[in-house]
Coordinates of C-alpha atoms in Angstrom, one line a residue:
M1 CA -17.6 35.2 11.7
E2 CA -17.6 33.6 8.2
N3 CA -13.8 33.5 8.2
R4 CA -13.8 31.6 11.5
N5 CA -16.4 29.1 10.3
V6 CA -14.4 28.3 7.2
I7 CA -11.2 27.8 9.2
L8 CA -13.1 25.8 11.8
A9 CA -14.6 23.5 9.2
V10 CA -11.2 22.9 7.5
V11 CA -9.4 22.2 10.8
L12 CA -12.2 20.0 12.2
S13 CA -12.1 18.0 9.0
T14 CA -8.4 17.4 9.5
I15 CA -8.9 16.4 13.1
I16 CA -11.6 13.9 12.1
L17 CA -9.2 12.3 9.6
I18 CA -6.4 12.1 12.2
F19 CA -8.7 10.9 14.9
W20 CA -9.9 8.1 12.6
Q21 CA -6.3 7.0 12.0
V22 CA -5.4 7.0 15.7
V23 CA -8.6 5.7 17.3
Y24 CA -9.9 3.3 14.6
V25 CA -7.2 2.4 12.1
D26 CA -4.3 1.8 14.5
P27 CA -6.3 -0.6 16.8
E28 CA -7.6 -2.4 13.7
L29 CA -4.0 -3.0 12.5
K30 CA -3.2 -4.6 15.9
K31 CA -6.4 -6.7 15.6
Q32 CA -5.4 -8.0 12.2
E33 CA -2.0 -9.1 13.5
T34 CA -3.6 -11.4 16.1
Q35 CA -5.8 -13.0 13.4
K36 CA -3.0 -14.7 11.4
Q37 CA -3.6 -18.4 10.8
V38 CA -1.5 -21.1 9.3
Q39 CA -3.4 -22.4 6.2
T40 CA -2.7 -25.2 3.7
T41 CA -3.1 -25.4 0.0
E42 CA -6.1 -27.3 -1.4
T43 CA -5.9 -29.8 -4.2
V44 CA -7.8 -28.6 -7.3
K45 CA -8.5 -30.7 -10.4
N46 CA -8.0 -29.3 -13.9
N47 CA -11.1 -28.6 -15.9
E48 CA -10.6 -30.7 -19.1
D49 CA -12.9 -28.5 -21.1
K50 CA -11.3 -25.2 -20.2
P51 CA -7.5 -25.1 -19.6
Q52 CA -6.5 -23.7 -16.2
A53 CA -3.3 -23.2 -14.3
P54 CA -2.7 -26.5 -12.5
Q55 CA -2.9 -26.5 -8.7
I56 CA -1.1 -28.7 -6.2
K57 CA -2.1 -32.3 -6.9
S58 CA -0.7 -34.0 -3.8
P59 CA -1.9 -33.3 -0.2
E60 CA 0.0 -30.8 1.9
P61 CA 1.5 -32.0 5.2
Q62 CA -0.8 -31.2 8.1
V63 CA 2.0 -30.0 10.2
K64 CA 4.1 -27.2 8.8
I65 CA 7.9 -27.1 9.5
T66 CA 10.2 -24.2 9.9
R67 CA 11.6 -22.2 6.9
E68 CA 15.1 -23.6 7.4
E69 CA 13.9 -27.2 7.6
S70 CA 11.8 -26.7 4.4
L71 CA 14.8 -25.3 2.5
K72 CA 16.8 -28.4 3.5
K73 CA 14.2 -30.8 2.3
T74 CA 14.6 -30.2 -1.4
N75 CA 17.5 -29.9 -3.8
R76 CA 18.1 -26.3 -4.9
I77 CA 19.9 -23.9 -7.2
I78 CA 21.3 -20.7 -5.7
L79 CA 19.9 -17.4 -6.8
E80 CA 21.8 -14.2 -6.2
N81 CA 22.4 -10.7 -7.6
K82 CA 23.1 -7.2 -6.3
H83 CA 19.8 -7.0 -4.3
L84 CA 18.5 -10.6 -4.0
K85 CA 19.7 -13.8 -2.3
G86 CA 17.8 -17.1 -2.3
S87 CA 17.2 -20.3 -4.2
I88 CA 14.9 -22.1 -6.5
S89 CA 13.5 -25.6 -5.5
L90 CA 14.2 -28.3 -8.0
K91 CA 11.0 -30.0 -6.8
G92 CA 8.4 -28.1 -8.8
A93 CA 10.9 -25.6 -10.1
L94 CA 9.4 -23.1 -7.6
I95 CA 10.7 -19.7 -6.8
D96 CA 10.2 -20.0 -3.1
D97 CA 13.2 -18.5 -1.3
V98 CA 14.0 -14.8 -1.7
E99 CA 15.7 -12.5 0.8
L100 CA 16.4 -8.8 0.3
K101 CA 20.1 -8.1 0.9
K102 CA 19.9 -4.3 1.5
Y103 CA 16.7 -4.2 3.8
T104 CA 16.4 -5.3 7.4
E105 CA 13.2 -5.9 9.3
Q106 CA 14.2 -3.5 12.1
L107 CA 16.0 -0.2 12.3
D108 CA 19.1 -2.0 13.6
P109 CA 21.3 -2.8 10.6
K110 CA 22.3 -6.0 12.3
S111 CA 18.7 -7.2 12.5
K112 CA 17.3 -9.9 10.3
K113 CA 17.1 -9.3 6.5
V114 CA 13.6 -8.9 5.0
I115 CA 12.4 -12.2 3.5
I116 CA 9.7 -12.2 0.8
L117 CA 9.2 -15.8 -0.4
N118 CA 9.0 -19.0 1.6
P119 CA 8.7 -22.7 0.7
K120 CA 5.2 -24.2 0.4
T121 CA 5.9 -26.6 3.3
S122 CA 7.0 -23.9 5.7
E123 CA 4.9 -22.1 8.3
D124 CA 4.3 -19.1 6.0
P125 CA 4.1 -20.4 2.4
Y126 CA 4.5 -17.8 -0.3
Y127 CA 5.9 -18.9 -3.6
I128 CA 5.7 -18.5 -7.4
E129 CA 5.3 -21.3 -10.0
T130 CA 5.1 -21.4 -13.7
G131 CA 4.4 -24.2 -16.2
W132 CA 2.1 -25.7 -18.7
A133 CA -1.6 -26.7 -18.6
T134 CA -3.3 -28.9 -21.2
S135 CA -6.9 -29.8 -22.1
N136 CA -5.6 -33.3 -23.2
K137 CA -4.3 -36.2 -21.3
L138 CA -0.7 -35.2 -21.8
L139 CA 1.6 -35.7 -18.8
V140 CA 3.0 -32.2 -17.9
P141 CA 5.1 -31.2 -14.9
N142 CA 3.5 -29.8 -11.8
N143 CA 4.9 -28.4 -8.6
E144 CA 5.7 -31.9 -7.3
S145 CA 7.9 -32.8 -10.3
N146 CA 11.6 -33.2 -9.9
W147 CA 13.7 -31.2 -12.3
V148 CA 17.3 -31.8 -13.4
V149 CA 19.9 -29.0 -13.7
K150 CA 21.5 -29.0 -17.2
N151 CA 24.2 -26.3 -16.9
N152 CA 25.2 -24.7 -13.5
Q153 CA 23.9 -24.6 -9.9
V154 CA 24.0 -20.8 -9.4
L155 CA 21.6 -18.2 -11.1
T156 CA 23.3 -14.8 -11.4
P157 CA 23.0 -11.9 -13.9
S158 CA 25.9 -13.4 -15.9
S159 CA 24.9 -17.1 -15.6
P160 CA 21.4 -18.3 -16.5
V161 CA 20.2 -21.7 -15.3
I162 CA 18.4 -24.3 -17.4
L163 CA 16.3 -27.1 -15.8
E164 CA 14.8 -30.1 -17.6
W165 CA 12.0 -32.6 -17.0
N166 CA 11.2 -35.6 -19.2
N167 CA 7.7 -37.0 -19.2
N168 CA 9.0 -40.3 -20.7
Q169 CA 6.3 -40.1 -23.3
G170 CA 8.2 -38.2 -25.9
L171 CA 8.0 -34.7 -24.5
I172 CA 11.0 -32.9 -22.9
F173 CA 10.3 -29.7 -20.9
S174 CA 12.9 -27.1 -20.0
K175 CA 13.0 -23.9 -18.0
K176 CA 15.6 -21.2 -18.5
F177 CA 15.9 -18.8 -15.6
E178 CA 17.5 -15.4 -16.1
I179 CA 17.9 -12.6 -13.5
D180 CA 19.0 -9.0 -13.8
D181 CA 20.8 -6.8 -11.3
E182 CA 17.6 -5.6 -9.6
Y183 CA 14.4 -7.6 -9.0
L184 CA 13.4 -9.1 -12.4
I185 CA 13.5 -12.8 -13.3
T186 CA 12.7 -14.0 -16.8
V187 CA 11.5 -17.6 -17.2
T188 CA 11.5 -19.1 -20.7
E189 CA 9.5 -22.3 -20.9
S190 CA 10.4 -24.7 -23.8
I191 CA 9.0 -28.0 -25.1
K192 CA 10.7 -30.5 -27.4
N193 CA 8.2 -32.8 -29.1
N194 CA 9.6 -36.2 -29.9
T195 CA 6.2 -37.7 -30.6
N196 CA 4.4 -38.2 -33.9
N197 CA 1.6 -35.9 -32.9
K198 CA 1.2 -32.2 -32.8
I199 CA 0.6 -30.9 -29.3
D200 CA -1.1 -27.8 -27.8
L201 CA -0.1 -26.5 -24.4
F202 CA -1.1 -23.4 -22.5
L203 CA 1.4 -21.4 -20.5
Y204 CA 0.4 -20.4 -16.9
S205 CA 2.0 -18.6 -14.0
Q206 CA 0.7 -18.1 -10.5
I207 CA 1.6 -16.7 -7.1
N208 CA 0.5 -18.6 -3.9
R209 CA 0.3 -16.9 -0.5
N210 CA -1.3 -19.0 2.1
I211 CA -1.4 -16.6 5.0
K212 CA -2.9 -13.2 5.2
P213 CA -0.1 -10.8 6.2
F214 CA -0.2 -8.0 8.7
V215 CA -1.7 -5.1 6.8
Q216 CA 0.1 -1.9 7.7
G217 CA -1.6 0.7 5.6
F218 CA -5.3 -0.2 6.0
Y219 CA -7.2 2.7 4.5
I220 CA -4.1 4.8 3.8
L221 CA -2.8 2.6 1.0
H222 CA -3.7 -0.6 -0.8
E223 CA -2.2 -3.9 0.4
G224 CA -3.4 -7.1 -1.1
L225 CA -3.8 -8.3 -4.7
L226 CA -3.4 -5.8 -7.6
G227 CA -2.6 -5.5 -11.2
V228 CA -3.2 -3.8 -14.5
V229 CA -5.3 -5.5 -17.2
D230 CA -5.5 -3.6 -20.5
D231 CA -4.9 -0.2 -18.9
V232 CA -7.3 -0.7 -16.0
L233 CA -6.0 -0.9 -12.4
K234 CA -7.3 -3.9 -10.4
E235 CA -7.2 -3.9 -6.6
E236 CA -8.6 -6.4 -4.2
K237 CA -8.3 -6.6 -0.4
Y238 CA -7.6 -9.9 1.3
D239 CA -10.9 -10.0 3.2
D240 CA -13.0 -9.0 0.2
L241 CA -11.3 -11.8 -1.9
I242 CA -12.3 -14.4 0.6
K243 CA -15.9 -13.6 -0.1
K244 CA -15.7 -13.6 -3.9
K245 CA -13.0 -14.3 -6.5
Q246 CA -12.2 -11.8 -9.3
T247 CA -11.7 -12.8 -13.0
F248 CA -10.2 -10.8 -15.8
K249 CA -9.5 -11.1 -19.5
G250 CA -6.8 -9.1 -21.3
S251 CA -3.8 -9.0 -23.6
N252 CA -1.5 -6.7 -21.7
G253 CA -0.7 -6.0 -18.1
W254 CA 0.6 -7.6 -14.9
L255 CA -0.8 -9.1 -11.7
G256 CA 0.6 -9.6 -8.2
I257 CA 0.5 -9.2 -4.5
T258 CA 1.7 -6.0 -2.8
D259 CA 2.7 -5.3 0.8
K260 CA 3.5 -1.8 2.0
Y261 CA 7.1 -1.9 0.7
W262 CA 7.4 -5.3 -1.1
L263 CA 5.9 -6.7 -4.3
T264 CA 5.6 -9.9 -6.2
T265 CA 4.2 -9.8 -9.7
I266 CA 3.8 -12.1 -12.7
I267 CA 4.0 -10.4 -16.1
P268 CA 2.5 -12.2 -19.2
S269 CA 4.2 -12.0 -22.5
A270 CA 3.2 -8.8 -24.3
N271 CA 0.2 -8.9 -26.6
K272 CA -0.8 -12.5 -25.6
K273 CA -4.4 -12.9 -24.6
F274 CA -4.8 -14.3 -21.1
N275 CA -7.4 -15.2 -18.5
A276 CA -6.5 -14.2 -15.0
E277 CA -7.9 -14.7 -11.5
F278 CA -7.6 -13.3 -8.0
L279 CA -9.0 -15.9 -5.7
Y280 CA -9.0 -17.4 -2.2
N281 CA -8.8 -21.2 -1.9
Q282 CA -7.4 -22.0 1.5
G283 CA -4.8 -19.4 0.5
F284 CA -4.6 -16.3 -1.7
K285 CA -3.7 -16.9 -5.4
V286 CA -3.0 -14.8 -8.4
N287 CA -2.8 -16.6 -11.7
Y288 CA -3.0 -16.2 -15.4
I289 CA -3.1 -18.6 -18.3
I290 CA -2.4 -17.7 -21.9
T291 CA -5.6 -18.5 -23.8
D292 CA -3.9 -19.2 -27.2
P293 CA -2.0 -22.5 -27.2
T294 CA 1.6 -22.9 -27.8
T295 CA 1.7 -25.5 -30.7
V296 CA 4.6 -27.9 -31.1
D297 CA 4.8 -30.0 -34.3
P298 CA 6.3 -33.5 -34.3
G299 CA 10.1 -33.4 -34.1
K300 CA 10.0 -29.6 -33.3
S301 CA 10.5 -27.3 -30.3
N302 CA 8.7 -24.2 -29.2
S303 CA 9.0 -21.8 -26.3
I304 CA 7.4 -18.8 -24.6
S305 CA 8.7 -16.4 -21.9
N306 CA 7.2 -14.5 -19.0
K307 CA 8.7 -12.2 -16.3
I308 CA 8.5 -12.2 -12.6
F309 CA 9.2 -9.2 -10.2
V310 CA 10.2 -10.0 -6.6
G311 CA 11.5 -7.2 -4.5
A312 CA 11.3 -3.7 -3.0
K313 CA 9.0 -1.0 -4.5
E314 CA 11.8 1.4 -5.2
V315 CA 10.5 4.3 -7.2
A316 CA 13.4 4.6 -9.6
V317 CA 13.4 0.8 -10.2
I318 CA 9.7 0.5 -10.7
D319 CA 9.7 3.4 -13.2
Q320 CA 12.6 2.0 -15.0
Y321 CA 10.9 -1.4 -15.5
S322 CA 7.7 0.4 -16.6
K323 CA 9.6 2.1 -19.5
K324 CA 12.5 -0.3 -20.3
E325 CA 10.5 -3.5 -20.1
K326 CA 7.3 -1.9 -21.4
I327 CA 5.3 -3.2 -18.4
N328 CA 2.1 -1.3 -18.7
K329 CA 1.4 1.2 -15.9
F330 CA 3.8 -0.7 -13.6
D331 CA 4.4 2.6 -11.7
L332 CA 0.9 2.1 -10.2
A333 CA 2.4 -0.7 -8.0
I334 CA 3.3 2.2 -5.7
D335 CA 0.0 3.5 -4.2
W336 CA 0.4 7.3 -4.7
G337 CA -3.3 7.8 -4.1
W338 CA -5.9 10.0 -5.8
F339 CA -3.4 12.9 -5.8
Y340 CA -0.9 10.9 -7.9
F341 CA -0.2 14.0 -10.1
F342 CA 0.8 16.0 -7.0
T343 CA 2.3 13.4 -4.6
K344 CA 4.7 11.7 -7.0
P345 CA 6.3 15.0 -8.4
L346 CA 6.7 16.1 -4.7
F347 CA 8.6 12.9 -4.0
F348 CA 10.9 13.5 -7.0
F349 CA 11.6 17.0 -5.7
I350 CA 12.4 15.8 -2.2
D351 CA 14.5 13.0 -3.7
Y352 CA 16.5 15.6 -5.7
L353 CA 17.0 17.6 -2.5
F354 CA 18.1 14.5 -0.7
K355 CA 20.8 13.8 -3.3
L356 CA 22.0 17.4 -2.8
C357 CA 22.1 17.4 1.0
G358 CA 22.3 13.7 1.9
N359 CA 19.5 13.7 4.4
F360 CA 15.7 13.3 3.8
G361 CA 14.8 15.2 6.9
L362 CA 16.9 18.2 5.8
A363 CA 15.3 17.8 2.4
I364 CA 11.8 18.1 4.0
V365 CA 13.0 21.3 5.8
I366 CA 14.3 22.7 2.5
L367 CA 11.0 21.8 0.8
T368 CA 9.0 23.5 3.5
T369 CA 11.1 26.7 3.1
V370 CA 10.6 26.6 -0.7
I371 CA 6.8 26.2 -0.3
R372 CA 6.8 29.2 2.1
L373 CA 8.8 31.3 -0.5
L374 CA 6.5 30.2 -3.4
F375 CA 3.4 31.3 -1.5
Y376 CA 5.0 34.3 0.3
P377 CA 3.0 37.0 -1.6
L378 CA -0.3 35.1 -1.0
A379 CA 0.5 34.5 2.7
N380 CA 1.5 38.2 3.0
Y381 CA -1.9 39.3 1.8
S382 CA -3.6 36.8 4.2
F383 CA -1.5 37.8 7.2
K384 CA -2.0 41.5 6.5
S385 CA -5.8 41.0 6.5
M386 CA -5.6 38.9 9.7
A387 CA -3.4 41.5 11.4
K388 CA -6.0 44.1 10.5
M389 CA -8.7 41.8 11.8
K390 CA -6.8 41.6 15.1
A391 CA -6.3 45.4 15.2
V392 CA -10.0 46.2 14.7
Q393 CA -11.1 43.8 17.5
P394 CA -11.7 46.7 20.0
E395 CA -13.7 48.6 17.4
L396 CA -15.8 45.5 16.6
Q397 CA -16.5 45.0 20.3
R398 CA -17.5 48.7 20.6
L399 CA -20.0 48.2 17.7
K400 CA -21.4 45.2 19.4
D401 CA -21.9 47.0 22.6
L402 CA -23.3 50.1 20.9
Y403 CA -25.9 48.1 18.8
K404 CA -26.3 45.1 21.0
D405 CA -30.0 45.0 20.4
D406 CA -29.8 45.3 16.6
K407 CA -27.9 42.4 15.0
Q408 CA -28.6 43.6 11.5
K409 CA -27.1 47.0 12.3
I410 CA -24.0 45.3 13.8
Q411 CA -23.5 43.3 10.5
I412 CA -23.9 46.4 8.4
E413 CA -21.4 48.4 10.5
M414 CA -18.9 45.4 10.5
M415 CA -19.1 45.2 6.7
N416 CA -18.5 49.0 6.5
L417 CA -15.5 48.7 8.8
Y418 CA -14.1 45.8 6.7
K419 CA -14.6 47.7 3.5
R420 CA -13.0 50.9 4.9
E421 CA -10.0 49.0 6.2
K422 CA -9.8 46.8 3.1
I423 CA -10.1 43.6 5.1
N424 CA -11.2 40.3 3.6
P425 CA -12.8 38.2 6.3
L426 CA -12.1 35.0 4.3
S427 CA -8.4 35.6 3.6
G428 CA -7.3 34.3 7.0
C429 CA -8.1 30.7 5.9
L430 CA -5.6 30.8 3.0
P431 CA -2.6 29.7 5.0
V432 CA -4.5 26.7 6.3
L433 CA -5.9 25.8 2.9
I434 CA -2.4 26.1 1.4
Q435 CA -0.9 23.8 4.0
I436 CA -3.4 21.0 4.0
P437 CA -2.6 19.6 0.4
F438 CA 1.1 19.5 1.2
F439 CA 0.4 18.0 4.6
F440 CA -1.5 15.1 3.1
A441 CA 0.9 14.7 0.2
I442 CA 4.0 14.5 2.5
Y443 CA 2.1 12.1 4.8
K444 CA 1.3 9.8 1.9
M445 CA 4.8 10.1 0.6
L446 CA 6.4 9.2 4.0
F447 CA 4.0 6.3 4.3
V448 CA 4.3 4.6 1.0
T449 CA 7.8 5.2 -0.3
I450 CA 10.5 2.8 0.7
E451 CA 13.1 5.5 0.3
M452 CA 11.7 7.1 3.5
R453 CA 11.8 3.8 5.4
H454 CA 14.6 3.9 8.1
A455 CA 15.7 7.3 6.7
P456 CA 17.3 9.2 9.6
F457 CA 17.2 12.9 10.5
F458 CA 19.4 14.5 13.2
G459 CA 19.5 13.7 16.9
W460 CA 17.1 11.1 18.2
V461 CA 15.0 10.7 15.0
K462 CA 16.4 7.6 13.3
D463 CA 13.4 6.9 11.1
L464 CA 11.4 9.7 9.4
S465 CA 8.6 7.2 8.5
A466 CA 8.1 6.2 12.2
P467 CA 6.8 8.3 15.1
D468 CA 9.1 10.3 17.3
P469 CA 10.7 7.6 19.6
T470 CA 10.9 9.9 22.7
T471 CA 8.2 10.7 25.2
L472 CA 7.5 13.4 27.7
F473 CA 6.4 10.8 30.3
N474 CA 9.9 9.5 30.9
L475 CA 11.5 12.9 30.5
F476 CA 12.6 12.0 27.0
G477 CA 14.6 9.0 28.1
L478 CA 16.2 10.4 31.2
M479 CA 14.1 8.2 33.5
P480 CA 14.6 4.5 33.2
W481 CA 11.0 3.3 32.6
S482 CA 9.0 2.2 29.6
V483 CA 5.9 4.1 28.7
P484 CA 2.6 2.8 27.1
T485 CA 2.2 3.5 23.4
F486 CA -0.7 6.0 23.9
L487 CA 1.6 8.1 26.1
M488 CA 4.4 8.3 23.5
I489 CA 4.3 12.1 23.0
G490 CA 7.8 13.0 21.7
A491 CA 9.8 16.1 21.5
W492 CA 9.0 17.0 17.9
P493 CA 5.2 16.7 18.5
I494 CA 5.5 18.9 21.6
M495 CA 7.5 21.5 19.6
M496 CA 4.8 21.4 16.9
G497 CA 2.2 22.0 19.6
I498 CA 4.1 25.0 21.0
T499 CA 4.6 26.6 17.6
M500 CA 0.9 26.1 16.8
W501 CA 0.0 27.8 20.1
I502 CA 2.3 30.8 19.4
Q503 CA 0.9 31.0 15.9
Q504 CA -2.6 31.0 17.3
K505 CA -1.8 33.9 19.6
L506 CA -0.8 36.0 16.6
N507 CA -4.2 35.6 15.0
P508 CA -7.3 37.5 16.0
A509 CA -9.4 35.8 18.6
P510 CA -12.8 34.5 17.5
A511 CA -15.6 36.7 18.5
D512 CA -17.7 33.7 19.5
P513 CA -16.6 32.6 23.0
I514 CA -17.4 28.9 22.2
Q515 CA -15.3 29.1 19.1
A516 CA -12.5 30.7 21.1
K517 CA -12.5 27.8 23.6
I518 CA -12.5 25.2 20.8
F519 CA -9.5 27.0 19.1
A520 CA -7.6 27.2 22.4
Y521 CA -7.6 23.4 22.6
F522 CA -6.3 22.8 19.1
P523 CA -2.6 22.9 19.9
F524 CA -3.1 20.4 22.7
V525 CA -5.3 18.1 20.6
F526 CA -3.0 18.1 17.6
T527 CA 0.0 17.4 19.8
I528 CA -1.6 14.2 21.1
L529 CA -3.0 13.1 17.7
L530 CA 0.2 13.7 15.6
A531 CA 2.4 12.1 18.2
S532 CA 1.7 8.7 16.5
F533 CA 2.3 10.1 13.0
P534 CA 5.6 9.8 11.0
S535 CA 8.2 12.1 12.5
G536 CA 9.0 13.5 9.1
L537 CA 5.5 14.9 8.9
V538 CA 5.7 16.5 12.3
I539 CA 9.0 18.0 11.4
Y540 CA 7.5 19.5 8.2
W541 CA 4.6 21.0 10.2
T542 CA 6.8 22.4 13.0
V543 CA 9.2 24.1 10.5
N544 CA 6.2 25.4 8.6
N545 CA 4.8 26.9 11.8
L546 CA 8.1 28.5 12.7
L547 CA 8.4 30.2 9.2
T548 CA 4.7 31.3 9.4
I549 CA 5.3 32.8 12.9
A550 CA 8.3 34.8 11.7
Q551 CA 6.4 36.1 8.6
Q552 CA 3.2 36.8 10.5
Y553 CA 5.0 38.5 13.4
V554 CA 6.8 41.0 11.1
I555 CA 3.6 41.8 9.2
T556 CA 1.5 42.2 12.4
K557 CA 4.1 44.7 13.8
K558 CA 3.9 46.7 10.6
T559 CA 0.2 46.8 10.2
T560 CA -1.9 49.6 11.6
V561 CA -5.5 50.6 11.1
K562 CA -7.5 53.8 11.5
T563 CA -10.8 53.5 13.4
V564 CA -13.5 56.0 13.9

């Protein structure tokens, strides 16, 4: 009885978590998608007593135009490397046009490429600006200033671009843009002081995103504003930020906005004290300003650099930047969850298997087999005990019939029987307990890593991170009609349910009739609930069930007990 209660508690907990995902989280995601609104950026005046990152100073147009029209409105320099394609606006020197060359929005490789950044006059403004703030009356460039190209019109890894802006009051500002082969842009801000006075300016950088995006992860992973300030991870959801802004002070870290797979971050120069903010002001903003001034003496020049990441959250690239560029805890940009220490190594192992076999689905199958082999002795012990439990069921029923009016005597005789046959009533829950950590780790890994996005298996599964695309209710595509989402119960979930049912039949039936009925429904319930989960997770569970069935069947056939 205790054994059954433990298993029941574990499995019911799992069902509750899955039920929450299907019944509450998924509808909430759809609700969020319908709540998108076009928003404009508000004009904010600089505080003369405390330097701040300047905001847009001229009113935004009331009617937004298309992205293509916005790109044509301003002169631009081209931006391109191995992974990125886009442009930088000469009006404001804004990084506001970035497309990912190797990622498409849909599974179809001919579908539209993923676009991250958009111009501020477009329907979905999302852009990055850098520059100078001042506590004096100095005229500094803002995001309406028109810059002049000083060298070439194309920014590539081998050709940096220099822009210049003259305030006609003795100060010449320049920006040098450099880009690597991946997703990192370095911006070096310089000032030449041709006046007779020493000047102090404060470097700032900010990300502006006017529209709340469709949040895919909800409770499963963080999407919104995030960063690391002096070793401390900072996360803020969009809705929470609307209620209250967040301010930080530090001298090391990075700040940005993350989607499920895409990321934009601004990275202050190392060991420079800065004030930072996450705020909502008719749009979501991430900004920092270096608190110590950059001083430029008369007739001299000075400069300071910062870095910008715009791209995909590829594990190898993120880890590389964390080490090579010394970006503190940059690997936390990928939300590995509370079990970071377990989920990330598991990903590395699957990635290694993928490089060997060339298919992530096959890598999951190999991983499942390896897990079964690692825990083979423990599972053997558990299955032997369960086989004995099943074998003594007639004897247990005889004891209940014999002492039906004496529950205490029944318990004593049951314990004597277990002791005589060396049966541990709790050992049967071990296979479930072993499986659950891997189940959630693989679920998390499939959900958050871009490497799993659009990764195919064999046959009809073209994306391991998406649900099985087939359904029983149109005979797996044989009948020419579409099926509602809630009826999308594919072939792999059905196979998982069948293997779960077979596995259940190999176990001893619960003595309690109510528990027996509850357990009988588990395969059916899990089939329905897991139909909307990533197919890679369902494949893992199905293969695990098959290996368990084989092992348990052999052990059950070999196990005998002596009863008196």
